[in-house]
Coordinates of C-alpha atoms in Angstrom, one line a residue:
Chain A
M1 CA -37.5 29.0 -21.4
L2 CA -34.1 27.5 -20.4
V3 CA -30.8 29.3 -20.1
E4 CA -27.4 27.8 -20.8
Q5 CA -25.0 27.6 -18.0
I6 CA -21.4 26.4 -18.2
A7 CA -20.0 24.4 -15.4
V8 CA -16.2 24.0 -15.0
F9 CA -14.3 21.5 -12.9
V10 CA -11.9 23.2 -10.6
E11 CA -9.3 21.6 -8.4
N12 CA -8.8 23.1 -5.0
K13 CA -5.5 24.8 -5.6
P14 CA -4.5 28.4 -5.9
G15 CA -4.8 30.2 -9.2
R16 CA -7.5 28.0 -10.8
L17 CA -10.3 30.6 -10.7
A18 CA -7.8 33.3 -11.9
A19 CA -6.9 31.1 -14.8
I20 CA -10.5 30.5 -15.8
T21 CA -11.5 34.2 -15.6
K22 CA -8.4 35.2 -17.6
I23 CA -9.3 32.9 -20.4
L24 CA -12.8 34.4 -20.5
A25 CA -11.4 38.0 -20.4
D26 CA -8.9 37.2 -23.2
N27 CA -11.8 36.0 -25.3
K28 CA -14.0 39.0 -24.4
I29 CA -16.6 37.0 -22.6
N30 CA -18.6 38.8 -20.1
I31 CA -19.7 37.1 -16.9
R32 CA -23.3 37.7 -15.8
A33 CA -23.4 35.6 -12.7
L34 CA -21.4 32.9 -11.1
S35 CA -21.4 30.5 -8.2
V36 CA -18.8 28.1 -6.8
A37 CA -19.8 24.8 -5.2
D38 CA -17.0 23.6 -3.2
T39 CA -16.2 20.3 -1.5
A40 CA -13.1 19.2 0.4
D41 CA -11.2 18.3 -2.8
F42 CA -12.7 20.1 -5.7
G43 CA -15.1 22.8 -6.8
I44 CA -17.6 23.3 -9.6
L45 CA -17.6 26.8 -11.0
R46 CA -21.0 27.6 -12.6
L47 CA -21.2 30.6 -14.9
I48 CA -23.8 32.5 -16.8
V49 CA -22.0 34.4 -19.5
D50 CA -23.0 36.4 -22.6
N51 CA -21.8 33.6 -25.0
P52 CA -21.9 30.2 -23.4
Q53 CA -20.9 28.1 -26.4
K54 CA -17.8 30.3 -27.1
A55 CA -16.9 30.3 -23.4
A56 CA -17.2 26.5 -23.2
K57 CA -14.9 26.1 -26.2
C58 CA -12.3 28.5 -25.0
L59 CA -12.1 26.8 -21.6
Q60 CA -11.9 23.4 -23.1
D61 CA -9.1 24.6 -25.4
G62 CA -7.5 25.9 -22.2
G63 CA -7.5 22.4 -20.8
F64 CA -10.6 22.6 -18.5
T65 CA -13.4 20.1 -18.2
V66 CA -16.6 21.9 -19.1
V67 CA -20.2 20.9 -19.5
V68 CA -23.0 23.1 -20.7
T69 CA -26.2 22.5 -18.8
E70 CA -29.6 24.2 -18.9
V71 CA -30.9 26.1 -16.0
V72 CA -33.9 28.3 -15.3
A73 CA -33.6 32.0 -14.7
I74 CA -36.4 33.3 -12.6
E75 CA -37.1 37.0 -12.1
V76 CA -38.1 37.7 -8.5
E77 CA -39.3 41.0 -7.2
D78 CA -36.7 42.6 -5.0
R79 CA -38.9 42.7 -1.9
I80 CA -39.3 40.8 1.4
G81 CA -40.8 37.4 0.7
G82 CA -40.2 37.6 -3.1
L83 CA -38.2 34.4 -3.2
A84 CA -40.3 32.7 -0.5
T85 CA -43.4 33.0 -2.7
V86 CA -41.7 31.3 -5.7
L87 CA -40.2 28.5 -3.6
G88 CA -43.5 28.0 -1.9
H89 CA -45.1 27.2 -5.3
L90 CA -42.3 24.7 -6.1
A91 CA -42.6 23.1 -2.7
D92 CA -46.3 22.7 -3.1
A93 CA -45.8 20.9 -6.4
G94 CA -43.1 18.7 -4.9
V95 CA -40.3 20.0 -7.0
S96 CA -36.9 19.8 -5.5
V97 CA -34.0 22.2 -6.0
E98 CA -30.5 21.0 -6.9
Y99 CA -28.9 24.3 -6.4
M100 CA -29.6 28.0 -7.0
Y101 CA -27.8 31.3 -7.0
A102 CA -28.8 34.9 -7.6
F103 CA -27.8 38.2 -9.0
V104 CA -29.4 41.5 -9.2
N105 CA -30.3 42.8 -12.7
R106 CA -28.4 46.0 -13.1
S107 CA -31.1 47.8 -15.1
G108 CA -34.0 46.7 -13.0
E109 CA -35.1 46.4 -9.4
N110 CA -35.6 42.7 -9.7
A111 CA -33.4 39.8 -8.7
I112 CA -32.6 37.0 -11.1
I113 CA -32.5 33.5 -9.5
I114 CA -30.6 30.9 -11.5
S115 CA -32.0 27.5 -10.6
R116 CA -31.3 23.9 -11.3
F117 CA -34.0 21.4 -10.5
E118 CA -34.1 17.7 -10.3
H119 CA -36.7 17.5 -13.0
M120 CA -36.3 20.6 -15.2
D121 CA -39.4 20.1 -17.4
N122 CA -41.7 19.6 -14.5
A123 CA -40.2 22.7 -12.7
V124 CA -40.7 24.9 -15.7
K125 CA -44.3 23.8 -16.0
V126 CA -45.0 24.5 -12.4
L127 CA -43.3 27.9 -12.6
E128 CA -45.2 28.9 -15.7
G129 CA -48.4 27.9 -14.1
T130 CA -47.9 30.1 -11.2
G131 CA -47.3 33.2 -13.3
V132 CA -43.7 33.6 -12.2
K133 CA -41.7 35.5 -14.7
L134 CA -39.0 33.4 -16.4
V135 CA -36.1 35.2 -18.1
S136 CA -35.3 34.1 -21.6
K137 CA -31.7 33.3 -22.7
E138 CA -31.7 36.2 -25.1
Q139 CA -32.5 38.6 -22.2
I140 CA -29.9 37.1 -20.0
Y141 CA -27.1 37.1 -22.5
S142 CA -27.8 40.7 -23.5
M143 CA -28.2 42.1 -20.0
Chain B
M1 CA 22.8 -17.8 33.4
D2 CA 21.4 -17.0 30.0
S3 CA 23.6 -17.3 27.0
Q4 CA 24.1 -14.4 24.7
Y5 CA 23.6 -16.8 21.8
W6 CA 21.1 -19.5 21.0
N7 CA 23.6 -21.7 19.1
D8 CA 27.1 -20.4 20.0
E9 CA 29.0 -22.7 17.7
I10 CA 27.1 -21.7 14.5
E11 CA 26.6 -18.0 15.3
T12 CA 30.3 -17.4 16.0
M13 CA 31.8 -19.9 13.6
P14 CA 34.7 -18.7 11.5
R15 CA 33.8 -18.2 7.8
A16 CA 35.7 -21.2 6.5
G17 CA 33.8 -23.5 8.8
L18 CA 30.5 -21.9 7.9
E19 CA 31.1 -22.2 4.2
S20 CA 32.0 -25.8 4.4
I21 CA 28.6 -26.4 6.1
Q22 CA 26.9 -24.3 3.5
L23 CA 28.5 -26.3 0.7
I24 CA 27.5 -29.7 2.0
R25 CA 24.0 -28.4 2.5
L26 CA 23.9 -26.7 -0.9
Q27 CA 25.0 -29.8 -2.8
K28 CA 22.5 -32.0 -1.0
L29 CA 19.8 -29.5 -1.7
V30 CA 20.5 -29.2 -5.4
K31 CA 20.5 -33.0 -5.7
R32 CA 17.2 -33.2 -3.9
M33 CA 15.6 -30.5 -6.0
Y34 CA 16.9 -32.1 -9.2
E35 CA 15.5 -35.5 -8.2
R36 CA 12.2 -34.3 -6.7
V37 CA 11.0 -31.0 -8.0
L38 CA 10.3 -31.4 -11.7
P39 CA 9.9 -27.7 -12.6
Y40 CA 13.3 -26.9 -11.2
R41 CA 14.9 -30.0 -12.8
E42 CA 13.6 -28.7 -16.2
K43 CA 15.2 -25.3 -15.5
M44 CA 18.5 -27.0 -14.8
D45 CA 18.3 -29.3 -17.8
A46 CA 17.5 -26.4 -20.0
I47 CA 21.0 -25.0 -19.3
G48 CA 22.7 -28.4 -19.1
L49 CA 23.4 -28.0 -15.4
R50 CA 23.8 -31.2 -13.3
P51 CA 23.9 -31.4 -9.4
E52 CA 27.5 -32.6 -9.6
H53 CA 28.5 -29.3 -11.3
I54 CA 28.1 -27.5 -7.9
K55 CA 31.6 -27.7 -6.4
S56 CA 31.8 -24.6 -4.2
V57 CA 29.4 -22.2 -2.6
G58 CA 30.4 -19.8 -5.3
D59 CA 28.9 -22.1 -7.9
L60 CA 25.6 -21.1 -6.6
R61 CA 25.5 -18.5 -9.3
L62 CA 25.4 -21.2 -11.9
L63 CA 21.9 -22.2 -10.7
P64 CA 18.7 -20.8 -12.3
F65 CA 16.7 -18.3 -10.3
T66 CA 13.2 -19.0 -8.8
V67 CA 10.7 -16.2 -9.1
K68 CA 7.3 -15.5 -7.6
A69 CA 5.7 -16.5 -11.0
D70 CA 7.2 -20.0 -10.6
L71 CA 5.2 -20.3 -7.3
R72 CA 2.0 -19.2 -8.9
D73 CA 2.5 -21.5 -12.0
N74 CA 2.9 -24.5 -9.7
Y75 CA 0.0 -23.5 -7.4
P76 CA -0.6 -24.9 -4.9
F77 CA 1.9 -27.7 -4.1
G78 CA 3.8 -28.2 -7.4
L79 CA 7.1 -27.1 -6.0
F80 CA 7.0 -29.2 -2.9
A81 CA 9.9 -31.6 -2.5
T82 CA 8.2 -34.1 -0.2
P83 CA 5.0 -36.1 -0.4
M84 CA 2.0 -34.3 1.2
S85 CA 2.0 -37.0 3.8
E86 CA 5.1 -35.5 5.2
V87 CA 3.7 -32.0 5.3
V88 CA 2.3 -30.9 8.7
R89 CA 1.6 -27.2 8.1
I90 CA 0.5 -25.0 5.2
H91 CA 0.7 -21.2 5.1
A92 CA -0.3 -18.9 2.3
S93 CA 0.1 -15.2 1.4
S94 CA -2.8 -13.0 0.7
G95 CA -3.4 -13.6 -2.9
T96 CA -5.1 -10.5 -4.2
T97 CA -3.5 -11.0 -7.6
G98 CA -5.1 -14.3 -8.5
K99 CA -3.5 -17.1 -6.7
P100 CA -1.9 -16.9 -3.2
T101 CA 1.6 -18.1 -2.6
V102 CA 1.5 -21.4 -0.8
V103 CA 4.2 -22.8 1.4
G104 CA 4.5 -26.1 3.2
Y105 CA 6.4 -27.4 6.2
T106 CA 7.4 -30.8 7.4
R107 CA 7.6 -31.5 11.1
K108 CA 11.4 -31.0 10.8
D109 CA 10.8 -27.7 9.0
I110 CA 8.6 -26.5 11.8
D111 CA 11.2 -27.4 14.3
L112 CA 13.9 -25.6 12.3
W113 CA 11.7 -22.6 12.0
A114 CA 11.1 -22.5 15.8
N115 CA 14.9 -22.7 16.3
I116 CA 15.5 -19.9 13.9
V117 CA 12.9 -17.7 15.6
A118 CA 14.3 -18.6 19.1
R119 CA 17.8 -17.6 17.7
S120 CA 16.3 -14.3 16.6
L121 CA 14.7 -13.6 19.9
V122 CA 18.0 -14.3 21.7
T123 CA 19.8 -12.1 19.2
A124 CA 17.3 -9.4 20.1
G125 CA 18.2 -9.9 23.7
A126 CA 15.3 -12.0 24.9
T127 CA 15.7 -15.0 27.3
K128 CA 13.5 -17.8 28.6
N129 CA 12.6 -15.7 31.5
D130 CA 10.7 -13.2 29.3
I131 CA 7.0 -12.9 28.8
V132 CA 6.5 -12.4 25.1
H133 CA 3.4 -10.7 23.8
N134 CA 3.0 -11.9 20.2
A135 CA 0.8 -9.4 18.3
Y136 CA 1.6 -10.8 14.8
G137 CA -1.6 -12.1 13.2
Y138 CA -2.3 -15.8 13.7
G139 CA -3.6 -17.6 10.7
L140 CA -2.4 -18.2 7.1
F141 CA 0.1 -15.4 7.6
T142 CA 3.4 -16.9 8.8
G143 CA 4.0 -14.1 11.3
G144 CA 1.8 -15.2 14.2
L145 CA 2.4 -19.0 14.3
G146 CA 6.0 -18.7 13.2
A147 CA 6.9 -16.4 16.1
H148 CA 4.7 -18.4 18.5
Y149 CA 6.6 -21.7 18.1
G150 CA 9.9 -19.8 18.4
I151 CA 8.9 -18.2 21.6
E152 CA 7.9 -21.6 23.0
K153 CA 11.2 -23.1 21.8
L154 CA 13.1 -20.4 23.6
G155 CA 11.2 -21.3 26.7
A156 CA 9.7 -17.9 27.3
A157 CA 6.0 -17.5 28.1
V158 CA 4.1 -16.6 24.9
V159 CA 0.9 -14.5 25.0
P160 CA -0.8 -15.3 21.7
A161 CA -2.5 -11.9 21.3
S162 CA -2.7 -11.9 17.5
G163 CA -3.8 -8.6 15.9
G164 CA -6.7 -6.3 16.8
N165 CA -8.5 -5.1 19.9
S166 CA -5.7 -2.8 21.0
R167 CA -7.3 -1.6 24.2
R168 CA -7.5 -5.2 25.5
Q169 CA -3.9 -5.8 24.3
V170 CA -2.5 -2.9 26.3
T171 CA -4.4 -4.0 29.4
L172 CA -2.9 -7.5 29.0
L173 CA 0.6 -6.0 28.5
R174 CA 0.2 -4.2 31.8
D175 CA -1.5 -7.0 33.8
F176 CA 0.9 -9.7 32.6
G177 CA 4.0 -7.6 32.9
S178 CA 5.1 -8.6 29.4
T179 CA 8.7 -7.8 28.7
V180 CA 9.0 -8.5 24.9
L181 CA 6.6 -7.3 22.2
L182 CA 6.4 -8.8 18.8
S183 CA 4.3 -7.0 16.1
T184 CA 4.5 -4.9 13.0
P185 CA 6.1 -1.5 13.8
S186 CA 2.9 0.3 12.8
Y187 CA 0.9 -1.8 15.2
A188 CA 3.3 -1.1 17.9
L189 CA 2.5 2.6 17.4
N190 CA -1.2 1.8 17.5
L191 CA -0.6 0.1 20.8
A192 CA 1.1 3.2 22.1
D193 CA -1.9 5.3 21.1
A194 CA -4.2 2.8 22.8
M195 CA -2.1 3.1 26.0
E196 CA -2.7 6.8 25.9
T197 CA -6.4 6.4 25.4
V198 CA -6.8 3.9 28.2
G199 CA -4.5 5.9 30.5
I200 CA -1.6 3.4 30.8
D201 CA 1.8 4.9 31.2
P202 CA 4.3 3.0 29.0
K203 CA 7.0 3.8 31.5
K204 CA 5.2 1.8 34.1
L205 CA 5.1 -1.3 31.9
S206 CA 7.8 -4.0 32.0
L207 CA 8.4 -3.9 28.2
R208 CA 12.1 -3.9 27.4
I209 CA 12.5 -5.3 23.9
G210 CA 10.5 -5.0 20.7
V211 CA 10.9 -7.3 17.7
F212 CA 9.3 -5.6 14.8
G213 CA 9.0 -6.7 11.2
A214 CA 6.8 -7.7 8.3
E215 CA 6.7 -4.2 6.8
P216 CA 9.2 -1.6 5.9
W217 CA 9.9 1.0 8.5
S218 CA 12.3 3.9 8.9
E219 CA 14.8 4.9 11.5
N220 CA 12.5 7.7 12.4
M221 CA 9.8 5.3 13.1
R222 CA 12.2 3.2 15.3
E223 CA 12.9 6.3 17.4
E224 CA 9.3 7.0 17.8
V225 CA 8.4 3.5 18.8
E226 CA 11.3 3.4 21.3
K227 CA 10.3 6.7 22.8
K228 CA 6.6 5.9 23.0
L229 CA 6.8 2.4 24.3
N230 CA 10.0 2.8 26.3
L231 CA 11.7 -0.3 24.9
K232 CA 14.6 -1.2 22.6
A233 CA 13.2 -1.7 19.1
T234 CA 14.8 -4.3 16.8
D235 CA 14.2 -5.3 13.3
I236 CA 13.4 -8.8 12.2
Y237 CA 13.3 -10.0 8.5
G238 CA 11.5 -12.8 6.9
L239 CA 9.3 -13.8 4.1
S240 CA 6.9 -16.8 3.9
E241 CA 8.5 -18.2 0.7
I242 CA 11.8 -18.6 2.5
M243 CA 10.4 -19.6 5.9
G244 CA 8.6 -16.7 7.6
P245 CA 10.0 -14.5 10.3
G246 CA 13.5 -15.2 11.5
V247 CA 15.5 -15.2 8.3
A248 CA 17.5 -12.3 9.7
Q249 CA 17.4 -10.4 13.0
E250 CA 19.1 -7.4 14.4
C251 CA 21.2 -7.9 17.5
Q252 CA 20.9 -5.8 20.6
F253 CA 24.3 -4.1 20.0
S254 CA 24.0 -3.1 16.4
K255 CA 21.2 -1.2 14.8
R256 CA 22.9 -1.3 11.5
G257 CA 21.7 -4.5 10.0
M258 CA 20.3 -7.9 10.7
H259 CA 22.3 -11.1 11.1
I260 CA 21.1 -13.6 8.5
A261 CA 20.7 -17.2 9.6
E262 CA 23.0 -18.1 6.7
D263 CA 23.6 -21.6 7.9
H264 CA 20.0 -22.2 6.7
F265 CA 19.4 -19.3 4.2
L266 CA 22.2 -18.6 1.8
P267 CA 22.0 -14.9 0.7
E268 CA 23.1 -13.2 -2.5
V269 CA 22.6 -9.7 -3.8
I270 CA 22.1 -9.3 -7.5
N271 CA 21.6 -6.6 -10.0
P272 CA 17.8 -6.9 -10.6
E273 CA 18.2 -5.9 -14.3
T274 CA 20.9 -8.3 -15.3
G275 CA 20.7 -11.0 -12.6
E276 CA 24.5 -10.6 -12.1
V277 CA 25.7 -11.3 -8.6
L278 CA 27.0 -8.0 -7.0
P279 CA 30.1 -7.8 -4.8
E280 CA 29.4 -7.7 -1.1
G281 CA 28.4 -4.3 0.2
E282 CA 26.7 -3.2 -3.0
E283 CA 23.0 -2.6 -3.0
G284 CA 20.7 -4.8 -5.1
E285 CA 18.0 -7.4 -5.0
L286 CA 18.2 -10.0 -2.2
V287 CA 18.2 -13.6 -3.3
F288 CA 17.9 -16.5 -0.9
T289 CA 18.5 -20.2 -1.2
T290 CA 17.0 -22.3 1.6
L291 CA 19.7 -24.8 2.5
T292 CA 17.9 -27.1 4.9
K293 CA 14.1 -26.8 4.3
E294 CA 12.4 -30.1 3.4
A295 CA 8.9 -29.5 2.2
F296 CA 9.4 -26.3 0.2
P297 CA 13.0 -25.7 -0.6
L298 CA 13.9 -22.8 -2.9
I299 CA 17.0 -22.2 -4.9
R300 CA 18.0 -18.6 -5.6
Y301 CA 14.6 -17.1 -4.8
R302 CA 14.3 -13.5 -5.9
T303 CA 12.8 -11.6 -3.0
R304 CA 12.5 -8.3 -4.9
D305 CA 13.6 -6.6 -1.6
I306 CA 16.4 -4.1 -2.0
S307 CA 19.2 -4.4 0.5
R308 CA 23.0 -5.1 0.8
L309 CA 25.2 -7.5 2.6
Y310 CA 28.2 -6.8 4.8
R311 CA 30.5 -8.7 7.1
E312 CA 32.2 -6.1 9.2
P313 CA 32.7 -7.6 12.7
C314 CA 29.8 -7.0 15.0
A315 CA 30.0 -6.1 18.7
C316 CA 27.8 -9.1 19.5
G317 CA 30.5 -11.4 18.3
R318 CA 28.3 -13.1 15.6
T319 CA 30.1 -13.9 12.4
L320 CA 26.9 -14.3 10.4
V321 CA 26.6 -11.9 7.5
R322 CA 24.4 -8.9 8.0
M323 CA 21.8 -7.4 5.7
A324 CA 20.9 -3.7 5.7
K325 CA 17.3 -2.6 6.4
V326 CA 15.3 -3.2 3.3
T327 CA 15.1 0.1 1.5
G328 CA 12.6 -0.7 -1.2
R329 CA 11.3 -3.3 -3.7
T330 CA 12.3 -4.0 -7.2
D331 CA 8.8 -4.3 -8.5
D332 CA 6.0 -1.9 -8.2
M333 CA 4.1 -3.7 -5.5
L334 CA 2.8 -1.5 -2.8
I335 CA 2.2 -2.7 0.7
I336 CA -0.7 -0.7 2.1
R337 CA -1.5 -1.5 5.7
G338 CA -0.2 -5.0 5.2
V339 CA -2.2 -5.6 1.9
N340 CA -0.3 -6.1 -1.3
V341 CA -1.5 -3.7 -3.9
F342 CA -0.3 -3.5 -7.5
P343 CA -1.0 -0.4 -9.5
S344 CA -2.2 -2.6 -12.4
Q345 CA -5.1 -3.6 -10.1
V346 CA -6.1 0.0 -9.5
E347 CA -5.9 0.6 -13.2
H348 CA -8.1 -2.4 -13.8
V349 CA -10.8 -1.0 -11.5
L350 CA -10.6 2.5 -12.9
M351 CA -10.8 1.3 -16.5
G352 CA -14.1 -0.4 -15.6
V353 CA -15.7 2.9 -14.7
E354 CA -17.3 4.7 -17.5
G355 CA -15.9 8.1 -18.3
V356 CA -12.7 7.7 -16.4
E357 CA -9.6 8.7 -18.4
P358 CA -6.6 6.3 -18.4
H359 CA -4.7 8.9 -16.6
Y360 CA -4.4 8.3 -12.9
Q361 CA -1.8 8.5 -10.2
I362 CA -1.4 6.7 -6.9
V363 CA -0.1 8.7 -4.0
V364 CA 1.0 6.7 -1.0
D365 CA 1.8 8.4 2.3
R366 CA 1.9 7.6 5.9
K367 CA -0.3 9.8 8.2
G368 CA 0.2 9.1 11.8
N369 CA 0.9 5.4 11.9
L370 CA -1.2 4.4 9.0
D371 CA -0.4 4.1 5.3
T372 CA -2.8 6.1 3.2
M373 CA -3.4 5.7 -0.5
T374 CA -4.9 8.3 -2.6
V375 CA -6.0 7.6 -6.2
E376 CA -6.0 10.7 -8.3
V377 CA -8.3 10.5 -11.3
E378 CA -8.7 13.0 -14.1
V379 CA -12.2 14.2 -14.7
S380 CA -13.2 13.8 -18.3
E381 CA -16.2 15.6 -20.0
Q382 CA -18.2 12.3 -19.9
F383 CA -17.5 12.0 -16.2
F384 CA -18.1 15.6 -15.2
S385 CA -21.4 17.1 -14.0
D386 CA -22.6 20.4 -12.8
K387 CA -24.0 18.6 -9.7
V388 CA -21.7 18.1 -6.7
R389 CA -23.8 15.1 -5.7
R390 CA -23.1 13.3 -8.9
L391 CA -19.4 13.9 -8.8
E392 CA -19.2 12.8 -5.2
S393 CA -21.1 9.6 -5.9
L394 CA -18.8 8.8 -8.8
G395 CA -15.8 9.3 -6.5
A396 CA -17.5 7.1 -3.8
G397 CA -18.3 4.5 -6.5
I398 CA -14.6 4.2 -7.5
K399 CA -13.6 4.0 -3.8
K400 CA -16.1 1.2 -3.3
E401 CA -14.9 -0.7 -6.4
I402 CA -11.3 -0.5 -5.2
K403 CA -12.3 -1.6 -1.7
D404 CA -14.2 -4.6 -3.1
Y405 CA -11.5 -5.6 -5.5
L406 CA -8.3 -4.9 -3.5
G407 CA -9.6 -4.9 0.1
V408 CA -8.0 -1.5 0.7
T409 CA -9.7 1.7 1.6
V410 CA -8.4 4.6 -0.5
T411 CA -9.2 8.2 -1.0
V412 CA -10.3 9.1 -4.4
K413 CA -9.3 12.6 -5.5
L414 CA -10.8 14.0 -8.7
V415 CA -8.3 16.2 -10.5
E416 CA -8.3 18.4 -13.6
P417 CA -7.5 16.9 -17.0
K418 CA -3.8 17.0 -18.0
S419 CA -2.9 17.8 -14.4
I420 CA -1.3 14.4 -14.0
Q421 CA 2.2 14.4 -15.4
R422 CA 2.5 12.5 -18.7
S423 CA 5.6 10.5 -19.3
E424 CA 7.3 9.0 -22.2
G425 CA 6.9 5.3 -22.3
K426 CA 6.2 3.8 -18.8
A427 CA 4.0 6.1 -16.8
A428 CA 5.1 7.0 -13.3
R429 CA 1.9 5.8 -11.7
V430 CA 3.0 5.7 -8.1
I431 CA 4.3 8.4 -5.8
D432 CA 5.4 6.9 -2.6
K433 CA 5.9 9.6 0.0
R434 CA 6.5 7.3 2.9
K435 CA 9.9 8.4 4.0
L436 CA 12.1 5.4 4.6
S437 CA 15.7 6.0 5.5

């Protein structure tokens, strides 16, 4: 139940995000969600797109450093305490979160939380055990 | 009454007289080297040169050069011209690339050096009535002890402060009423900062002269030091291979060059590519021959410092040739906060880190009073991760490796692939932004 995410190394200088998104646009790749992790000197752009392999290749050809990693997409009810419940389960099981970012599914009322855990397999097991709804890659890519 | 000169006769001697002294000393030196220093004798034999072939000071150019590698090859004492029983002092450079450069002094050498430094201090305007705060590092480095003996020789009171503990140093400067400061120019600025922190007004101090050297510094920096410390800042030149501080010193009248103690150190400027001697006034690599040193004499030692020589009359009345402020170095060695760094060493460290591309660049700058060195490293796929923590720890790892290997703290900047300019042939690894005029 893992989803492919592409991560791109971005130097802190003007125009880099524009260059990346232009490459994606030129190759007709649709962005589902994104997050930028920034430090003093560089950033890591993380993207969920409709065709990760193609996106990774286009960006590599464009001179960017790219890695494809697997993340979990969790569907959370768009209500107060929705995320807290899920994170509560993970905390109880001692699973620690590397990073997460969210977007709202345009067709539904639910939010999708993209999450990266320290131990992915263990996290998925815990999540599945709690009955939380995980979104498959097919679903994500075709949203 | 204090004299304007330390040694009037020599310092104001007409050229002809000076050259005849130089020739006598040069001939004696070449003979000694030929007889006592086997590696140099072999160099002379290889080109069929004998001591008796040196008939004028101009014949100096017939003699083979000595380079830093000769010193390393004969580590530690192989080029000494006296038995070790005659040697009373040994100094050494920081040897981050393998072996340090070792230099030795006889009792007479130490006395000569003290005289040369005393001459420098007088040239800068100091007298025996001064209280001299010596903040050059004491130890293997020639700066501290070299200056120390010269200050005593002059008869001034020396405060052997050495480096470090700036707050304490500024308190001493105030309490002792020191009138002359000896340090690196960057340390002088640190002392100015420390005065501000402690709340000491430099205008209320008695400092009047600064003798600054051991690192390149610009005219802008001179202005800043003079303004902040309320003194007249002069430049001193020296290198341990030749003797240490005192090889050349700016006089109090001219800020356009340092008078070389050419009765002891015979200067030339050469084209670093061809080795050809350049006419006076042209810029090139400085080469020195030590005319009078006993333990560790050198013939035509290539300093790799870029400068030029000129003889226009000086307001101070000295006839000694002057050398311009050193504007750069012929090799790629960087001096970062007093530590010698070669780009090849940085490369060595980087190449030991898995996933690092052989594309890197070193950017050297000066922020405030401190040299900064940034190593830009291209991030490869192997090296990259979607986790910030991992990338940051990789950067920190490189930083630590460089610190351990070179002893210099650097900033590691991760950059995008291909963002470092590629060049045909020899890569431009270093961008030195320190503005030196």
